[in-house]
Structures are given as C-alpha cells and as structure tokens.
PDB file of N, CA and C and ligand atoms in Angstrom:
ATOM      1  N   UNK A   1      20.968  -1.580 -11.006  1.00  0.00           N
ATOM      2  CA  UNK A   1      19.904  -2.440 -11.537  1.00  0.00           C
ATOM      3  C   UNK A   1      19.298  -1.788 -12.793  1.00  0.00           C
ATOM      4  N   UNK A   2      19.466  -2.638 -13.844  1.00  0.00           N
ATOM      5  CA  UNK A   2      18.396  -1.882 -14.907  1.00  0.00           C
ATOM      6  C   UNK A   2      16.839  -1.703 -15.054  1.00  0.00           C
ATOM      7  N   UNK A   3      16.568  -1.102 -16.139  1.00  0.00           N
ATOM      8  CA  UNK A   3      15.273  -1.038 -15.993  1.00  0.00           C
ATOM      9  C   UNK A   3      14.419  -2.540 -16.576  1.00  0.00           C
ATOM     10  N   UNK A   4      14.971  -3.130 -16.922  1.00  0.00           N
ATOM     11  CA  UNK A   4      14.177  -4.734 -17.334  1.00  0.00           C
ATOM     12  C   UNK A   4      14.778  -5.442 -15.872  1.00  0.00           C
ATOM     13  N   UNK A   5      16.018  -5.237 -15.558  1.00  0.00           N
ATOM     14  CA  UNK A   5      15.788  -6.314 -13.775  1.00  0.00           C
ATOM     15  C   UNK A   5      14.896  -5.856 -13.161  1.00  0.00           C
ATOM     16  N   UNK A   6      14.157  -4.453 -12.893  1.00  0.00           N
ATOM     17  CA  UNK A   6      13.337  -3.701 -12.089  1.00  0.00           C
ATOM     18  C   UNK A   6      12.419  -4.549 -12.564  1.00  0.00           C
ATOM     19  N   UNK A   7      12.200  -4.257 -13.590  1.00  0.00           N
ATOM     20  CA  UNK A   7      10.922  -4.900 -14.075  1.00  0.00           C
ATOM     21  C   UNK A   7      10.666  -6.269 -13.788  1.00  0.00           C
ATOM     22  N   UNK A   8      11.470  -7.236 -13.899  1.00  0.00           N
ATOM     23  CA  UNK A   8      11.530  -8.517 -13.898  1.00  0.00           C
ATOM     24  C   UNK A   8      11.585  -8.709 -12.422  1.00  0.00           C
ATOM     25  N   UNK A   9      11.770  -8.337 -11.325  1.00  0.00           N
ATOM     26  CA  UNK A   9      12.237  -8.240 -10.234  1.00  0.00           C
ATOM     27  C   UNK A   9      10.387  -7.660  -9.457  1.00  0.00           C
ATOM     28  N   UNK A  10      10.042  -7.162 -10.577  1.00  0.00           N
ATOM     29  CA  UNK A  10       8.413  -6.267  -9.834  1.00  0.00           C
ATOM     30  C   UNK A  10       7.636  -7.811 -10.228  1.00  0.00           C
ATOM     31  N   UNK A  11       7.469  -7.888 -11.299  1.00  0.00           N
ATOM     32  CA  UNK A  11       7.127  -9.015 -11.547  1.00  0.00           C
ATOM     33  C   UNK A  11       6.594 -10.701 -10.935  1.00  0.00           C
ATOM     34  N   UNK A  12       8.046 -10.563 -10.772  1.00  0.00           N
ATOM     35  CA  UNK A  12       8.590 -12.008  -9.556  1.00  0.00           C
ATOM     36  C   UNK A  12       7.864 -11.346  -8.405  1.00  0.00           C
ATOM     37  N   UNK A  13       8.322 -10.327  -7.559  1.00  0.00           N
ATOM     38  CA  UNK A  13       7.373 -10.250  -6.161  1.00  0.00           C
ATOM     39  C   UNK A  13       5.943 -10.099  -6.514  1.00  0.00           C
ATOM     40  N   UNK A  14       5.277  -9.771  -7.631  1.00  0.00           N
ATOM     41  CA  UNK A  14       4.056  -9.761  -7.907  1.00  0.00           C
ATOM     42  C   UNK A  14       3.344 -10.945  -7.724  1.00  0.00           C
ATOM     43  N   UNK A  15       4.002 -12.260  -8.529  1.00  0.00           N
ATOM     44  CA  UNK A  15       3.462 -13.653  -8.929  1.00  0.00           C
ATOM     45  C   UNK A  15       3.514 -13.941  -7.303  1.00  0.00           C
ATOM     46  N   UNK A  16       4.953 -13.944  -6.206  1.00  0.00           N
ATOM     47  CA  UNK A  16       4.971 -14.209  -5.350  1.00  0.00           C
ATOM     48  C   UNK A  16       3.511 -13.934  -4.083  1.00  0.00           C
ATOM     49  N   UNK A  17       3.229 -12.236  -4.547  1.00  0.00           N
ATOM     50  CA  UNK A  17       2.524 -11.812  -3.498  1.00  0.00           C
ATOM     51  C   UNK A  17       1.350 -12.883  -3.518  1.00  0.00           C
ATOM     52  N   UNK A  18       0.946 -12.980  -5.060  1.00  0.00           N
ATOM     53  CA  UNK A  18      -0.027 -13.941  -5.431  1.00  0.00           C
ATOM     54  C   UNK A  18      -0.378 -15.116  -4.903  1.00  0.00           C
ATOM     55  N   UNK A  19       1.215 -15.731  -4.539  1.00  0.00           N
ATOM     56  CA  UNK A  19       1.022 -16.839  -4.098  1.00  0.00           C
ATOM     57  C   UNK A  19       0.893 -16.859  -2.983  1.00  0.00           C
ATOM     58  N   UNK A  20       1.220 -16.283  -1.995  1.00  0.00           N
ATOM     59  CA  UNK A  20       1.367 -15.903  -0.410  1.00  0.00           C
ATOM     60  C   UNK A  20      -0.101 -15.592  -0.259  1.00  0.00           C
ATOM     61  N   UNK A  21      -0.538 -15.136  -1.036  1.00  0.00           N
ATOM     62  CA  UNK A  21      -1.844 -14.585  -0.447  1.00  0.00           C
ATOM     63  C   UNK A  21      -3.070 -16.113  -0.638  1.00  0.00           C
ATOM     64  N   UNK A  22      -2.942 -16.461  -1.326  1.00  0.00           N
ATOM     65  CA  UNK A  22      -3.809 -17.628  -1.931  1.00  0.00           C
ATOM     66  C   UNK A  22      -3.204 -18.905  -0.655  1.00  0.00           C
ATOM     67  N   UNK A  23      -1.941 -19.107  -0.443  1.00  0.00           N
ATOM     68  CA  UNK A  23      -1.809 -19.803   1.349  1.00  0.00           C
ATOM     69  C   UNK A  23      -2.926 -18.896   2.191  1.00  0.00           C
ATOM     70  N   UNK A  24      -2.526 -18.265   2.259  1.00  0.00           N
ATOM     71  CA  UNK A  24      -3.363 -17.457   3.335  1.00  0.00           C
ATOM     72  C   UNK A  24      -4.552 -17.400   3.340  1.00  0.00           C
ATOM     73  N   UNK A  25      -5.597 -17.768   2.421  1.00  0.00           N
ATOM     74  CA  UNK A  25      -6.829 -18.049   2.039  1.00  0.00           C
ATOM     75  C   UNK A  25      -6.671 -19.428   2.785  1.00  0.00           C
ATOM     76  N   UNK A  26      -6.105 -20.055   2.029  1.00  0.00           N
ATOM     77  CA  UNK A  26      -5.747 -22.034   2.579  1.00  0.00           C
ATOM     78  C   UNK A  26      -5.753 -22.109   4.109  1.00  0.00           C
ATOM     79  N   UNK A  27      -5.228 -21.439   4.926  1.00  0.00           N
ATOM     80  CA  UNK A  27      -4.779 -21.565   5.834  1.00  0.00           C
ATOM     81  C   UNK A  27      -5.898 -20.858   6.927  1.00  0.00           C
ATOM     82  N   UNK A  28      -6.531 -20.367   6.284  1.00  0.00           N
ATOM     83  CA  UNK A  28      -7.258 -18.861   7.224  1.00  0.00           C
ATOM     84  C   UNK A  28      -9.000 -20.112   6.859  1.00  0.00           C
ATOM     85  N   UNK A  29      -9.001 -21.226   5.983  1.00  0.00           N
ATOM     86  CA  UNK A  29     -10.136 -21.930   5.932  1.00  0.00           C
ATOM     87  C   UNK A  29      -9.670 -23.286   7.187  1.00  0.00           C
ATOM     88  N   UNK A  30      -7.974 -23.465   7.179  1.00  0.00           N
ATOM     89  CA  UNK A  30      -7.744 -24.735   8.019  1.00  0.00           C
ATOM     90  C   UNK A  30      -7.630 -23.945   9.697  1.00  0.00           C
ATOM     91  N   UNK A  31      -7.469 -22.962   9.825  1.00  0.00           N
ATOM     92  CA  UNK A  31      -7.798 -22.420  11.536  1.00  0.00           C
ATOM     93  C   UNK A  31      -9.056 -22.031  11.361  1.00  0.00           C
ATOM     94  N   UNK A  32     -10.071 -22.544  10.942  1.00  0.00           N
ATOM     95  CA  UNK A  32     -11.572 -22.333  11.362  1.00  0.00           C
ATOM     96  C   UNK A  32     -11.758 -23.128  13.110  1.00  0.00           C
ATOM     97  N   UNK A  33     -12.425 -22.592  13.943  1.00  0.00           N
ATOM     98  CA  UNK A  33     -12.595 -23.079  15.111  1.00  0.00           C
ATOM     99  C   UNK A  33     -12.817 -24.594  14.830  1.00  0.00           C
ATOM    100  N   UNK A  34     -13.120 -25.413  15.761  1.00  0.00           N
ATOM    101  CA  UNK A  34     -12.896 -26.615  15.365  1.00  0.00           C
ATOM    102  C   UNK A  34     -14.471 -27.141  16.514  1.00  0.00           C
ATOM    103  N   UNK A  35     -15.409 -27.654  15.634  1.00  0.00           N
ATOM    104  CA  UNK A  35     -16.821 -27.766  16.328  1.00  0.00           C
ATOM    105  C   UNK A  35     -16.382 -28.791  17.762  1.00  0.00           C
ATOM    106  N   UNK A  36     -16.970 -28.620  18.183  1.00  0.00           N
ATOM    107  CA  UNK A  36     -16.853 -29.937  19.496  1.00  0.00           C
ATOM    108  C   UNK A  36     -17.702 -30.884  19.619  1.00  0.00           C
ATOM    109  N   UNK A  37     -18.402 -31.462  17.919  1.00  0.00           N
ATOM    110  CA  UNK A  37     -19.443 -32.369  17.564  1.00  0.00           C
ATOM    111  C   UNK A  37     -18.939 -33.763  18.326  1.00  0.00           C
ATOM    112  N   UNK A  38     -19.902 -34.789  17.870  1.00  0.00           N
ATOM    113  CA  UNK A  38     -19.356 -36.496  18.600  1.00  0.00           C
ATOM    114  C   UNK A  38     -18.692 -36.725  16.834  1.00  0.00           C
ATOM    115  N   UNK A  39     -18.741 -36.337  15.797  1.00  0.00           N
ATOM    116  CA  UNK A  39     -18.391 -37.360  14.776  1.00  0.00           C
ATOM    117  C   UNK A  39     -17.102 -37.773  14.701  1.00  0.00           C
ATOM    118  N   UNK A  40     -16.309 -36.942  15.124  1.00  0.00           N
ATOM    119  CA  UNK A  40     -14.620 -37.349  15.187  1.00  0.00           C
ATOM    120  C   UNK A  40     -14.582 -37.922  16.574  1.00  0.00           C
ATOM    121  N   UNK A  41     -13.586 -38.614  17.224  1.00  0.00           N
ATOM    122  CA  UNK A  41     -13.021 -39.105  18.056  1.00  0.00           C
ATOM    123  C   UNK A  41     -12.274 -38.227  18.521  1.00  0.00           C
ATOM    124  N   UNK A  42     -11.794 -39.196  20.085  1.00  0.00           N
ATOM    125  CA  UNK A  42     -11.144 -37.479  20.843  1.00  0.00           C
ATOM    126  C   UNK A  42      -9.965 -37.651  20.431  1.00  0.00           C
ATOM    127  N   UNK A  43      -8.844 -38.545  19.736  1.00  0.00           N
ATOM    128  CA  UNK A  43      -8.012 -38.752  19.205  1.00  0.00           C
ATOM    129  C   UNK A  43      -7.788 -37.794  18.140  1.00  0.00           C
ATOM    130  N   UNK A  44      -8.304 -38.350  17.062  1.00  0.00           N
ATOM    131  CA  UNK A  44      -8.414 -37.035  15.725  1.00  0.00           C
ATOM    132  C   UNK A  44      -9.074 -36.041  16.021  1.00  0.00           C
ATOM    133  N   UNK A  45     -10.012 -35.704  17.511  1.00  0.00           N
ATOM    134  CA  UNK A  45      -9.794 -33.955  17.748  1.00  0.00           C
ATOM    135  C   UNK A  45      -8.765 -33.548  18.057  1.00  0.00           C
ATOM    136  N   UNK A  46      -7.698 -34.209  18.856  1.00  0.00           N
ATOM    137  CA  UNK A  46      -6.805 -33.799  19.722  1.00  0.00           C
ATOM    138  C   UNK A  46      -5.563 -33.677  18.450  1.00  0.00           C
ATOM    139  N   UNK A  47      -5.390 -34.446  17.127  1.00  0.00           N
ATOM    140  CA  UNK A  47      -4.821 -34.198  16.259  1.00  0.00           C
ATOM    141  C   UNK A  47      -5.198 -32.801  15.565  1.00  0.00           C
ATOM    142  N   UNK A  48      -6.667 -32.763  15.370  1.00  0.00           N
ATOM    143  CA  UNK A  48      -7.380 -31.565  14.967  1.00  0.00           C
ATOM    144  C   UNK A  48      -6.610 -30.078  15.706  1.00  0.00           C
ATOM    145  N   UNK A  49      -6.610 -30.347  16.636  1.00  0.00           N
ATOM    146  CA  UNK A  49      -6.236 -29.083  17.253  1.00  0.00           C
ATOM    147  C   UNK A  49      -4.795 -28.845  17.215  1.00  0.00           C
ATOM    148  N   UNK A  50      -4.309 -30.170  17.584  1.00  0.00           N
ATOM    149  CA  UNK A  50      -2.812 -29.733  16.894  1.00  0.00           C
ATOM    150  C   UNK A  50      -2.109 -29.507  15.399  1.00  0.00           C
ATOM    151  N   UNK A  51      -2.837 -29.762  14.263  1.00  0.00           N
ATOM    152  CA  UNK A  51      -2.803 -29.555  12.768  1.00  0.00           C
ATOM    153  C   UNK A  51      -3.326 -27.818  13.047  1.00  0.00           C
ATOM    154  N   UNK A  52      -4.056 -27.627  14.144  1.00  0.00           N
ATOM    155  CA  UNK A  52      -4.656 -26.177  13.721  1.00  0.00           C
ATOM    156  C   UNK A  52      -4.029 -24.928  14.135  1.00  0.00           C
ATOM    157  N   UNK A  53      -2.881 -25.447  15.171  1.00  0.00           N
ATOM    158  CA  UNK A  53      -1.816 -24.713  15.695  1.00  0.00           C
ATOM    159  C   UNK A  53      -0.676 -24.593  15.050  1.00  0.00           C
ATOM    160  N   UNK A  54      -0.297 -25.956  13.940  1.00  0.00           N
ATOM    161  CA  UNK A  54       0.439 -25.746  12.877  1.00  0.00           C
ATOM    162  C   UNK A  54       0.283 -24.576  11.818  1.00  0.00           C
ATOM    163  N   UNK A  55      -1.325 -25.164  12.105  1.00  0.00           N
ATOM    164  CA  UNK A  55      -1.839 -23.766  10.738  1.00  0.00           C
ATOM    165  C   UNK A  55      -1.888 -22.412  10.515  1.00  0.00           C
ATOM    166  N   UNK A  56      -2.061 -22.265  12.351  1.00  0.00           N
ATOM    167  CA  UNK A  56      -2.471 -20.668  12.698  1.00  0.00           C
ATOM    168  C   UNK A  56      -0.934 -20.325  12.528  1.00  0.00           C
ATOM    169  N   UNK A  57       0.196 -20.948  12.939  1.00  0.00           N
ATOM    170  CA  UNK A  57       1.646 -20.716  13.177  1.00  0.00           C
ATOM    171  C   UNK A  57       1.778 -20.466  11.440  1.00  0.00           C
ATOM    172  N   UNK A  58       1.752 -21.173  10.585  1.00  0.00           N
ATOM    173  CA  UNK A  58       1.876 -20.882   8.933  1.00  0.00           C
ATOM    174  C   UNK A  58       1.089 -20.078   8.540  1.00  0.00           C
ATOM    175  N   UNK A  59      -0.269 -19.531   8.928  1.00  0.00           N
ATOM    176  CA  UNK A  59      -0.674 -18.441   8.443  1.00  0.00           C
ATOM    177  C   UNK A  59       0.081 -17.474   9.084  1.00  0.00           C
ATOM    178  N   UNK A  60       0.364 -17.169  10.352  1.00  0.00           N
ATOM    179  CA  UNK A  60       1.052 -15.962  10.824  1.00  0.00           C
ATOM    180  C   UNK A  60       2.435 -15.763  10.114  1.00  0.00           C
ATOM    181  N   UNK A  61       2.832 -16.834   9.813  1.00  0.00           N
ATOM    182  CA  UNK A  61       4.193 -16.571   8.706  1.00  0.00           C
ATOM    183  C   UNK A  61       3.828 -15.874   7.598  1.00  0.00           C
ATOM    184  N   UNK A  62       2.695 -16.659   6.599  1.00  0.00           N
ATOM    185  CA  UNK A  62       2.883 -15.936   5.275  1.00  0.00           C
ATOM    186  C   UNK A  62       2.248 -14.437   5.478  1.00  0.00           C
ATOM    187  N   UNK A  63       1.295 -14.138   6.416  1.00  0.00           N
ATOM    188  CA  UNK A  63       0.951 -12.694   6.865  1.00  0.00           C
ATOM    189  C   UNK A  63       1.874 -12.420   6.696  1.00  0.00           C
ATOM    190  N   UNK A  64       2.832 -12.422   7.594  1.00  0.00           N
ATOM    191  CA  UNK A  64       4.360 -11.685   7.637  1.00  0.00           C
ATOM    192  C   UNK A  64       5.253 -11.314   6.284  1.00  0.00           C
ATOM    193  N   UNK A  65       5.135 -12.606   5.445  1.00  0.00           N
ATOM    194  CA  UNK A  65       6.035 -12.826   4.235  1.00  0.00           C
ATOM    195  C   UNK A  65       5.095 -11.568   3.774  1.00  0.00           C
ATOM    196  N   UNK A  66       3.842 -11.668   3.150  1.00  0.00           N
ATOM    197  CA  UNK A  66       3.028 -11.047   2.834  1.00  0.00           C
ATOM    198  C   UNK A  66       2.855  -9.491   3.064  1.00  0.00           C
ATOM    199  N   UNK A  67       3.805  -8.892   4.289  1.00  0.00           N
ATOM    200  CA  UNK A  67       3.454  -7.588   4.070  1.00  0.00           C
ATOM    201  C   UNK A  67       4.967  -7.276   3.920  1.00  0.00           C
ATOM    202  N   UNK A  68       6.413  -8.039   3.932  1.00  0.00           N
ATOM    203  CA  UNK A  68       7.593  -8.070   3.449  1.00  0.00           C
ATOM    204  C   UNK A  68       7.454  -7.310   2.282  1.00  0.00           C
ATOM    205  N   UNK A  69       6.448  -8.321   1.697  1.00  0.00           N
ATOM    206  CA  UNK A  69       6.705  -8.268   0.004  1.00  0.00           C
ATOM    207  C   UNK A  69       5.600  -7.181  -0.479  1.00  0.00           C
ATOM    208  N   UNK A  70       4.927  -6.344   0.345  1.00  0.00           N
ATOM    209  CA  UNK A  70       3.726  -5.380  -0.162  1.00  0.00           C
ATOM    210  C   UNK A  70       5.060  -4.159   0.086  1.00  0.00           C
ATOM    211  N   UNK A  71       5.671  -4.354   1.093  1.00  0.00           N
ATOM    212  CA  UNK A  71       6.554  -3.213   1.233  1.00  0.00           C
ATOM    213  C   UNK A  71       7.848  -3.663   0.183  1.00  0.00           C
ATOM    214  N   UNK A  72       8.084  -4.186  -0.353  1.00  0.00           N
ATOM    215  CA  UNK A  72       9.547  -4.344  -1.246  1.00  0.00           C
ATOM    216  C   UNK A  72       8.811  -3.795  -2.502  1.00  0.00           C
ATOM    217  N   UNK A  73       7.729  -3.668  -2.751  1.00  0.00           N
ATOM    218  CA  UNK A  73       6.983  -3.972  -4.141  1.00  0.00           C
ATOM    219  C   UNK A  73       6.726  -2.040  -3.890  1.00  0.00           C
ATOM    220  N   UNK A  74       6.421  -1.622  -2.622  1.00  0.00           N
ATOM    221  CA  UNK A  74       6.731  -0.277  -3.021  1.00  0.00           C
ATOM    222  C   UNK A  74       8.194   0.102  -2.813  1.00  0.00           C
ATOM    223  N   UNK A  75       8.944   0.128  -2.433  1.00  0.00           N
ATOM    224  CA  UNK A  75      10.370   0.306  -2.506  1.00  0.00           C
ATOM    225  C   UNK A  75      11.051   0.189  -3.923  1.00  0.00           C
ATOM    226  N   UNK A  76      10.746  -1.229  -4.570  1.00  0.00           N
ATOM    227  CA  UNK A  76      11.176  -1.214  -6.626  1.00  0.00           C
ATOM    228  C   UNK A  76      11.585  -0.499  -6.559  1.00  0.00           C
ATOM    229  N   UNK A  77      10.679   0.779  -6.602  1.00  0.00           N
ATOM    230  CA  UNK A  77      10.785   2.019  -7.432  1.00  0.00           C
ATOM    231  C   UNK A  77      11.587   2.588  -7.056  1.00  0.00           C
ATOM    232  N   UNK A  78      11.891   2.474  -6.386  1.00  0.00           N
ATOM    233  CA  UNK A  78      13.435   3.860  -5.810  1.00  0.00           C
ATOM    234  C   UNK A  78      14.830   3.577  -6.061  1.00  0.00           C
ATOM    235  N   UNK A  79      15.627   4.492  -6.558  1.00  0.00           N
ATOM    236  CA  UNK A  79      16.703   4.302  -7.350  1.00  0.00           C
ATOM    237  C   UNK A  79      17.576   3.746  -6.683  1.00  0.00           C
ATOM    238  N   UNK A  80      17.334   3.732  -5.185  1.00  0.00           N
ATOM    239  CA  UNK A  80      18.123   2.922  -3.891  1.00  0.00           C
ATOM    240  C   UNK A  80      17.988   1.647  -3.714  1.00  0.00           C
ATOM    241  N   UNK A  81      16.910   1.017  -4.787  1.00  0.00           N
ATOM    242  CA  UNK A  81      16.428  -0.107  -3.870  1.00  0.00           C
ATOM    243  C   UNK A  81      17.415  -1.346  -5.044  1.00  0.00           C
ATOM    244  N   UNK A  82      17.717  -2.412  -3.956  1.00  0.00           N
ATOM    245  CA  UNK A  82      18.423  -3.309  -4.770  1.00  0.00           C
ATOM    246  C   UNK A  82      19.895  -2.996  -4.328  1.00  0.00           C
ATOM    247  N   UNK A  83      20.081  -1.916  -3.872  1.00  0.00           N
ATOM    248  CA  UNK A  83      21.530  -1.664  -2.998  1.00  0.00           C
ATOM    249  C   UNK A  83      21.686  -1.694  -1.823  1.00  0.00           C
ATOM    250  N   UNK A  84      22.858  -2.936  -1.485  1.00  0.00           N
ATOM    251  CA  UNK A  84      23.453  -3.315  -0.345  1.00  0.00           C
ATOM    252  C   UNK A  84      23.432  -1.947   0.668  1.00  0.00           C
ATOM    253  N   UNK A  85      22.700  -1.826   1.327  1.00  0.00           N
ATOM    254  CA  UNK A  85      22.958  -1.054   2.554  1.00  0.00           C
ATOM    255  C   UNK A  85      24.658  -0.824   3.232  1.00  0.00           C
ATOM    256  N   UNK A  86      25.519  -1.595   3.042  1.00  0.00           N
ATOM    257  CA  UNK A  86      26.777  -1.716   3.629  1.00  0.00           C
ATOM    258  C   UNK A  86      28.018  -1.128   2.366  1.00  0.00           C
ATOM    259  N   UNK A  87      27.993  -2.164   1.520  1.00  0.00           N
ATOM    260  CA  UNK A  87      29.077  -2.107   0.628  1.00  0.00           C
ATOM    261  C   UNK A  87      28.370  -1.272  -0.854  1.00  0.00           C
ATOM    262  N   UNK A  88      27.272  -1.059  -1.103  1.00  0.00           N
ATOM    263  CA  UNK A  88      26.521  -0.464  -1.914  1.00  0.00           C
ATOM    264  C   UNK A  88      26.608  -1.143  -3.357  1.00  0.00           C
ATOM    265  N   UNK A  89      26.822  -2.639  -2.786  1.00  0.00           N
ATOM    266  CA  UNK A  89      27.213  -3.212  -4.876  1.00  0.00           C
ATOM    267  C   UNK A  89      25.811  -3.609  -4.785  1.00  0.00           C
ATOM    268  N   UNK A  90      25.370  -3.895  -5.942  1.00  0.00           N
ATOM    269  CA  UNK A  90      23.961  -5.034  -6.348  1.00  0.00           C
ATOM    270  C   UNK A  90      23.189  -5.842  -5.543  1.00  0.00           C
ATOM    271  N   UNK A  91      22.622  -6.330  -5.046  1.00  0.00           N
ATOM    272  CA  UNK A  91      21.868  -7.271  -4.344  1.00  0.00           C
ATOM    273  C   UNK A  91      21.003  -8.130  -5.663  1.00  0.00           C
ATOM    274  N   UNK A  92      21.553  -9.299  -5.555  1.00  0.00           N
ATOM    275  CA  UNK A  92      20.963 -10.240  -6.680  1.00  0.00           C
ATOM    276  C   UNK A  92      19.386 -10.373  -6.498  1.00  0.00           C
ATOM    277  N   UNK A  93      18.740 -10.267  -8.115  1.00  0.00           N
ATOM    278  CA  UNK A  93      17.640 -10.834  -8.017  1.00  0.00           C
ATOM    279  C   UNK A  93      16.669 -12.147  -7.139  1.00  0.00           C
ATOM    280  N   UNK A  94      17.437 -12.902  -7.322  1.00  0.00           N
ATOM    281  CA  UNK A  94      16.690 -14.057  -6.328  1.00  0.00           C
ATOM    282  C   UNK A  94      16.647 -13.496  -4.777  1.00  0.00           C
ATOM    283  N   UNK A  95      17.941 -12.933  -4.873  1.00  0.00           N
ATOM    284  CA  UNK A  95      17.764 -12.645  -3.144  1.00  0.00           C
ATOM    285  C   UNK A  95      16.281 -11.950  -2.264  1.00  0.00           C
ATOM    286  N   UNK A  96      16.485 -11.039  -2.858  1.00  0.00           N
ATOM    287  CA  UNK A  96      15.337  -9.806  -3.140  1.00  0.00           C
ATOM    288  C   UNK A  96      14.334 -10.438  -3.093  1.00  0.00           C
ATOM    289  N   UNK A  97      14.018 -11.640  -3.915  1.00  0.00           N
ATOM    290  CA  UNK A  97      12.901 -12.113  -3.973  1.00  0.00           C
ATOM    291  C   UNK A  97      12.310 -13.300  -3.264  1.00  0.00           C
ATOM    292  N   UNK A  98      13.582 -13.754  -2.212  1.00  0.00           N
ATOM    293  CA  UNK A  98      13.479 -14.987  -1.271  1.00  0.00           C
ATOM    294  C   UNK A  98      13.504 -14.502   0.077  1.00  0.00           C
ATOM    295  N   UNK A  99      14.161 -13.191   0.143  1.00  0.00           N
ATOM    296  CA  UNK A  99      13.974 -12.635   1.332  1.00  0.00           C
ATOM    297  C   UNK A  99      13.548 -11.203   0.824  1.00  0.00           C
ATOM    298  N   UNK A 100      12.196 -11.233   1.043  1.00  0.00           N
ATOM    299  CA  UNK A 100      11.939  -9.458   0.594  1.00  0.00           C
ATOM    300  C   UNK A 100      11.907  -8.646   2.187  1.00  0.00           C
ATOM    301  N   UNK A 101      12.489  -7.465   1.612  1.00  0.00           N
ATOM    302  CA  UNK A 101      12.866  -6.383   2.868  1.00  0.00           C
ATOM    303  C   UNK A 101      14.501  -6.535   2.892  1.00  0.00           C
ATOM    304  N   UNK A 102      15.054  -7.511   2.287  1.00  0.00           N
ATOM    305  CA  UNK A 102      16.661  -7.307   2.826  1.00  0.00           C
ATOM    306  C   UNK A 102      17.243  -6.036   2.547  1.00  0.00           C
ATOM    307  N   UNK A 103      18.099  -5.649   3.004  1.00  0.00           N
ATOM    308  CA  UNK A 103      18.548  -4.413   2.640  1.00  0.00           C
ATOM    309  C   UNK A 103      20.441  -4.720   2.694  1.00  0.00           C
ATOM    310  N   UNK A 104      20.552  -5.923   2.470  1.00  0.00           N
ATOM    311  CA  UNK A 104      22.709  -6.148   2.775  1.00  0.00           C
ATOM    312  C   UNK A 104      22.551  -7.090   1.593  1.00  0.00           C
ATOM    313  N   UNK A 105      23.783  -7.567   1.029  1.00  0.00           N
ATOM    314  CA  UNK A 105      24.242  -8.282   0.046  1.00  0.00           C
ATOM    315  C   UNK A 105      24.920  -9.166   0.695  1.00  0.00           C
ATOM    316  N   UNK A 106      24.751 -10.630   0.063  1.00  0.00           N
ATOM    317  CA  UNK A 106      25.112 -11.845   0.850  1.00  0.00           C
ATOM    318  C   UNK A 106      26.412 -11.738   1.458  1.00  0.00           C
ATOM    319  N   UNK A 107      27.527 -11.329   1.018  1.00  0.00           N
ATOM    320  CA  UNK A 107      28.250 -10.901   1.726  1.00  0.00           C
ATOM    321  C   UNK A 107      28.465 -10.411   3.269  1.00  0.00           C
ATOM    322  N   UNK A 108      27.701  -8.492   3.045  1.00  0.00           N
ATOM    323  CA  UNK A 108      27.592  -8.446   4.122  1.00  0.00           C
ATOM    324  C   UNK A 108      26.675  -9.209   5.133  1.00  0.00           C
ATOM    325  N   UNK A 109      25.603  -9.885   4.718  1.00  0.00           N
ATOM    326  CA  UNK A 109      25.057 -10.532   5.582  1.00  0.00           C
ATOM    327  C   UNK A 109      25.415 -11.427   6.395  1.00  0.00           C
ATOM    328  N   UNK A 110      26.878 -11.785   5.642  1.00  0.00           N
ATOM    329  CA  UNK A 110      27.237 -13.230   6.636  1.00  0.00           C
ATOM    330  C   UNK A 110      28.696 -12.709   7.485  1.00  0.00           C
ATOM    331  N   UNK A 111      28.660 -11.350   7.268  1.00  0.00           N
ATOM    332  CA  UNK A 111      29.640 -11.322   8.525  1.00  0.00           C
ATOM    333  C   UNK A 111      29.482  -9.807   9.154  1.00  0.00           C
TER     334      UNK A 111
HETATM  335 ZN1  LIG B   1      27.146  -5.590   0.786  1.00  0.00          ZN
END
C-alpha cells in the first residue's frame, strides 16, 4: 500500500467514523424510554415499542461498526496493515473500508 492509499484509506474510515457516530446520536435519541402517557393509542404504543427494538438493535450495530473502525484507524499505521493475513497480497481499499477489522483478501475469504 502506498503512502497516498494510506492516506486516502485514513481518510475514508475517518468521514466513515463520522458518520457512524452521528447514527448513533439518531438512534441513542429514538431508544429514549417510551412515556406511558394517554396521548398515543395502545396501537401506536405497541408500534412504539416495536420501532424501539428496531432501534436499540441498529444502535447496537453501529456501536459495533463504530469501534471496528476506531480500531482499523489505529492499525493504518502499521506497515502490516492492508495485508491479507493468508496469501499476503493487498487487500483493496473499499474492502477495508466496508468491512473494517478484516484481516483476509476476498479471495481468501471465500474459501
Ligand atoms: Zn488472501
């Protein structure tokens, strides 16, 4: 990997972390407890609570994505990183950056 893919590659998980984190704001306002007022119906509570189990389930994802990509973003730097764990060729940019933490090249990954 050169030193402008490094770069371009720090970059991309940067904008990414950005974005992961700003869901996670979104998501961490839509699992707020849910009041047990009369103004909604027990219908759209009972939707309420199930939109909020969707939510808590998608925030616990991008958490996850989210500390993927805090740990790939320190890894960059190492002259190892970006190499296939198996066959030791390249690991493409996008990859890296759609699945952060991989450590195999599509290849080895699929067999
Ligand atoms: Zn490989």
């Amino acid at each position: 990997m050169t030193d402008t893919q490094r770069a371009e590659l720090i970059e991309q998980l940067e904008r990414e972390r950005g974005t992961t984190l700003d869901k996670i704001a979104e998501f961490q306002v839509l699992v707020q407890p849910i009041s047990p007022d009369n103004a909604i119906g027990r219908v759209s509570r009972m939707d309420a609570i199930s939109n909020k189990a969707i939510n808590e389930r998608a925030l616990h994802q991008a958490r996850e994505r989210l500390t993927r990509l805090e740990n790939t973003l320190k890894r960059a730097t190492s002259p190892e990183f970006g190499l296939c764990m198996r066959c030791r060729s390249t690991i493409p940019i996008p990859r890296l950056v759609a699945i952060p933490g991989t450590v195999v090249c599509v290849e080895c990954a699929s067999t």
